PDB file of C-alpha atoms in Angstrom:
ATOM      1  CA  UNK A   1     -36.108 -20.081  14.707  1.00 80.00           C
ATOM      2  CA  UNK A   2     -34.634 -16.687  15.842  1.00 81.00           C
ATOM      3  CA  UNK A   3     -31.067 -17.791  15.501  1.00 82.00           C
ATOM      4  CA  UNK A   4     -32.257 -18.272  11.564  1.00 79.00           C
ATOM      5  CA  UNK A   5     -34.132 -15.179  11.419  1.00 83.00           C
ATOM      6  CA  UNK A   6     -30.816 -13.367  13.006  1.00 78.00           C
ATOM      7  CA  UNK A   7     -28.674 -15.244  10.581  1.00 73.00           C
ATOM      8  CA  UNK A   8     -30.855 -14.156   7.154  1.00 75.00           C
ATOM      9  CA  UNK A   9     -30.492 -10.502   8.432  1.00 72.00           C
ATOM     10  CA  UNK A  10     -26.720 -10.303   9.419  1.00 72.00           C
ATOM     11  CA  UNK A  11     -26.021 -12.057   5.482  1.00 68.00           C
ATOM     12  CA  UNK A  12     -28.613  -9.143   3.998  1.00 72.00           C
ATOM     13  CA  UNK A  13     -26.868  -6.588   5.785  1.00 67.00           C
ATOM     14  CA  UNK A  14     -23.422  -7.304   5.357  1.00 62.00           C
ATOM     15  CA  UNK A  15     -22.862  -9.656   2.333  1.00 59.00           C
ATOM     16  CA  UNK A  16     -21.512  -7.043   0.254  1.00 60.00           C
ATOM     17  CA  UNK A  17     -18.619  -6.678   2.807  1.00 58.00           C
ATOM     18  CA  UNK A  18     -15.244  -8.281   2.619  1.00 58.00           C
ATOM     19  CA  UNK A  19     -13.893 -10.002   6.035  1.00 58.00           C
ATOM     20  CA  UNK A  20     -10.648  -8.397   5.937  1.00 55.00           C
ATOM     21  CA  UNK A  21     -11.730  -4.889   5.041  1.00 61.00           C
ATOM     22  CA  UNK A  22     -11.401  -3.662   8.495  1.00 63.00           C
ATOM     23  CA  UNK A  23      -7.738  -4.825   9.246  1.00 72.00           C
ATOM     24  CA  UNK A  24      -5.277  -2.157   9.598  1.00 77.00           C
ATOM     25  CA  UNK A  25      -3.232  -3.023   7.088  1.00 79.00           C
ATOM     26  CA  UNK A  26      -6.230  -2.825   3.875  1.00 86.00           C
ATOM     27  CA  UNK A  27      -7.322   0.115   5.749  1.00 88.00           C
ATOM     28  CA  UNK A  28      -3.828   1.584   5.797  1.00 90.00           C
ATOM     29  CA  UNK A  29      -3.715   0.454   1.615  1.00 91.00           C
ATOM     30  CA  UNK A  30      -6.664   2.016   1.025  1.00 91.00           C
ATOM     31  CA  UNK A  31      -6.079   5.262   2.559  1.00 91.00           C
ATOM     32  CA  UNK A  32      -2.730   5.459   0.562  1.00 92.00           C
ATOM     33  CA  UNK A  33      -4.358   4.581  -2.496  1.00 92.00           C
ATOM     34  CA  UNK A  34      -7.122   7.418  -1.768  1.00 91.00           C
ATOM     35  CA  UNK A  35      -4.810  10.314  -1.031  1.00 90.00           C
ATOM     36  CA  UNK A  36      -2.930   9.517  -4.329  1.00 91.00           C
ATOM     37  CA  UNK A  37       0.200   8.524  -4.750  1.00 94.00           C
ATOM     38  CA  UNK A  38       3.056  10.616  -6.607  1.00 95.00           C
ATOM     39  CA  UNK A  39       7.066   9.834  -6.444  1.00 94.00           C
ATOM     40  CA  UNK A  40       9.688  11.442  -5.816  1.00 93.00           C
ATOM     41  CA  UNK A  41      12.105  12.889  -8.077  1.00 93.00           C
ATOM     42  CA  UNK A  42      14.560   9.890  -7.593  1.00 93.00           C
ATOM     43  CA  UNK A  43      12.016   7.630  -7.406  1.00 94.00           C
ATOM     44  CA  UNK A  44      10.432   8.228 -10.789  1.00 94.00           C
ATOM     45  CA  UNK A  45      13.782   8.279 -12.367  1.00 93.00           C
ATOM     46  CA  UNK A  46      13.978   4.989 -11.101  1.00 94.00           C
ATOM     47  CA  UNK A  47      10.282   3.769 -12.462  1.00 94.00           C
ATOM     48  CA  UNK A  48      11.546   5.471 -16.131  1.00 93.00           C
ATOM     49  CA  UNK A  49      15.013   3.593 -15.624  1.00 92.00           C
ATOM     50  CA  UNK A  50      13.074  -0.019 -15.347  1.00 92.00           C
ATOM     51  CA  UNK A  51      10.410   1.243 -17.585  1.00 92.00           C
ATOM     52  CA  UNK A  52       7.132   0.950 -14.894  1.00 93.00           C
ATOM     53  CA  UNK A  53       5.073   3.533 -14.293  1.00 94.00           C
ATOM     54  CA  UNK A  54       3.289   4.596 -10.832  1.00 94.00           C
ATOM     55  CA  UNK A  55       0.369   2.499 -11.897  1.00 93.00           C
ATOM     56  CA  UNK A  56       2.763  -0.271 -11.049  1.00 95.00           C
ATOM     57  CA  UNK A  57       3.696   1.240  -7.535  1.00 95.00           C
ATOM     58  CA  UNK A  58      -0.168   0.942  -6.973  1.00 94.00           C
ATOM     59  CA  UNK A  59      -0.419  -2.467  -8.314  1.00 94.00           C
ATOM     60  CA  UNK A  60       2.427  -3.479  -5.169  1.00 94.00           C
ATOM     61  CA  UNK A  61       0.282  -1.499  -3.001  1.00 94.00           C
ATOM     62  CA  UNK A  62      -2.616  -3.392  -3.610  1.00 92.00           C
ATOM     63  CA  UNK A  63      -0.988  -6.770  -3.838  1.00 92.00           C
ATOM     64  CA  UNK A  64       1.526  -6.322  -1.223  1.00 93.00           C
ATOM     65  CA  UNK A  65       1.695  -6.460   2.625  1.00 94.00           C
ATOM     66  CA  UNK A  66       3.032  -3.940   5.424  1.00 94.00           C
ATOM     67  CA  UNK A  67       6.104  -4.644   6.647  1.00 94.00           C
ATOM     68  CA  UNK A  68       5.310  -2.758  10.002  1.00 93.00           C
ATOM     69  CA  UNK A  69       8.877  -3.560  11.733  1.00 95.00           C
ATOM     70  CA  UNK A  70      10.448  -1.389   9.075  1.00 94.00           C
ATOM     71  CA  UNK A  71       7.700   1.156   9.139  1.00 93.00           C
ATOM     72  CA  UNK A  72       7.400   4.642  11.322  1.00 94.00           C
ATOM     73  CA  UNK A  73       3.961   4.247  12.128  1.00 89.00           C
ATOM     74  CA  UNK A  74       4.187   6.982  15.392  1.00 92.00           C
ATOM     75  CA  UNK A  75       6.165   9.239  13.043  1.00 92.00           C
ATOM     76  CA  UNK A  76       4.600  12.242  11.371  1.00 92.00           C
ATOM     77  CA  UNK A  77       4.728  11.978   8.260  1.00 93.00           C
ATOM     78  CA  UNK A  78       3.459   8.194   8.527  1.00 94.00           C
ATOM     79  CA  UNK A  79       5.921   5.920   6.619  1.00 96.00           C
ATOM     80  CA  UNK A  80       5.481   2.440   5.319  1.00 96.00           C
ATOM     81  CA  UNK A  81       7.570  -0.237   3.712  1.00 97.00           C
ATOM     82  CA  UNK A  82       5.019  -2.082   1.708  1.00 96.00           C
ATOM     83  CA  UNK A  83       7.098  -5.575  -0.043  1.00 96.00           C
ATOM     84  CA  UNK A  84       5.817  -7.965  -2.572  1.00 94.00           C
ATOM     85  CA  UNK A  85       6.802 -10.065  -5.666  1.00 92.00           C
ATOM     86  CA  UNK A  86       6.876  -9.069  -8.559  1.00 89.00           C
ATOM     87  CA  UNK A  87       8.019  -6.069 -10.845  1.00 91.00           C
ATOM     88  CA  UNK A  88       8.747  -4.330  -7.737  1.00 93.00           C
ATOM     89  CA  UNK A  89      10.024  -5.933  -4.617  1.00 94.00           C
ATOM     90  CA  UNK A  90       9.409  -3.151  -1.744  1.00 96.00           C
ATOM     91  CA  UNK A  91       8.144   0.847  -1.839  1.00 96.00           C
ATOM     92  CA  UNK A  92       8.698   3.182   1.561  1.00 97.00           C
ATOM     93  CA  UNK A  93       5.481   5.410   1.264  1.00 96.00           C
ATOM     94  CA  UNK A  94       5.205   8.759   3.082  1.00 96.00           C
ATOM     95  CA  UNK A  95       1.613   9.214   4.052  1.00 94.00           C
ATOM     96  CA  UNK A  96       1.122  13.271   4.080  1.00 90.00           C
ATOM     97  CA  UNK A  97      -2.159  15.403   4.175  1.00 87.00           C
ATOM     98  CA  UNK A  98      -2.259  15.642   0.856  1.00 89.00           C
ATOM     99  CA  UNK A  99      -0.607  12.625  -1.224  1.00 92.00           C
ATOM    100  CA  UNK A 100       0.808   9.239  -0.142  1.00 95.00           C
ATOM    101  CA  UNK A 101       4.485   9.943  -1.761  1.00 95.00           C
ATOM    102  CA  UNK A 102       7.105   7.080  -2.422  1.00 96.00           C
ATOM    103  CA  UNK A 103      10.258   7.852  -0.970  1.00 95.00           C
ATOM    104  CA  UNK A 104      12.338   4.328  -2.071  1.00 94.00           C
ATOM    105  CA  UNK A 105      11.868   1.848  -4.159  1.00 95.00           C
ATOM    106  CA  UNK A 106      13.830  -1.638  -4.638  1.00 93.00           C
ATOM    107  CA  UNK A 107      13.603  -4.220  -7.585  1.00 93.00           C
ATOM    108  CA  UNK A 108      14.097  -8.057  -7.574  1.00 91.00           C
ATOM    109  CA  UNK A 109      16.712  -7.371 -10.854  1.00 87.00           C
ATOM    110  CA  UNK A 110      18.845  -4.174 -10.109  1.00 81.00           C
ATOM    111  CA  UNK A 111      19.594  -2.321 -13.177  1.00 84.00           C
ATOM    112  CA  UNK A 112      22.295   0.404 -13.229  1.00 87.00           C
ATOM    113  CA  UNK A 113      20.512   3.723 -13.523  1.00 86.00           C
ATOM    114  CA  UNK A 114      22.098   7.035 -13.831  1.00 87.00           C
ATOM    115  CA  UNK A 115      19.787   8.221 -10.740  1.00 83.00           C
ATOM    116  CA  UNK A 116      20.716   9.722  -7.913  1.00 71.00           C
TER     117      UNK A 116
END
């Protein structure tokens, strides 16, 4: 009867929680998501040249996962190589006080773009 009762009260209290929120990687999304994410000069040349938007760089960072062997997680600035498929393939992402700002960016379908 108590293991029931215990049960009821653990589903009350935490059915509104995912079971992968706490992992490191959703936690690591969701803090570059939070701080905002801006590009870099190159960067949004690059989103213009193949006519996405940041909103899209969000959508990978959402959808994707960490590739931590190709991230500087001990660095500071924090960097991370987030990869995916779809519009965009991979984004390095800069985690700073302030913003979350993409350094690279690579696309399944490379298009020549006059940016440097």
């Amino acid at each position: 009867m108590g293991v029931l009762i215990g049960l009821g009260l653990t589903y009350v209290m935490f059915s509104e929680r995912g079971c992968t929120d706490w992992l490191p990687g959703n936690r690591i999304k969701e803090e570059i998501t939070t701080r905002g994410i801006v590009a870099s000069e190159n960067v949004d040349c690059l989103l213009l040249c193949n006519g996405l938007t940041i909103s899209n760089v969000a959508d990978l960072v959402g959808e994707g996962s960490i590739n931590y062997s190709e991230s500087k997680t001990r660095e500071i600035p924090r960097v991370y190589k987030i990869e995916a498929e779809g519009k965009i393939s991979s984004a390095t992402i800069a985690l700073t006080d302030s913003s979350s700002t993409v350094l690279s960016i690579t696309f399944p379908i490379n298009k020549k773009c006059d940016c440097k």
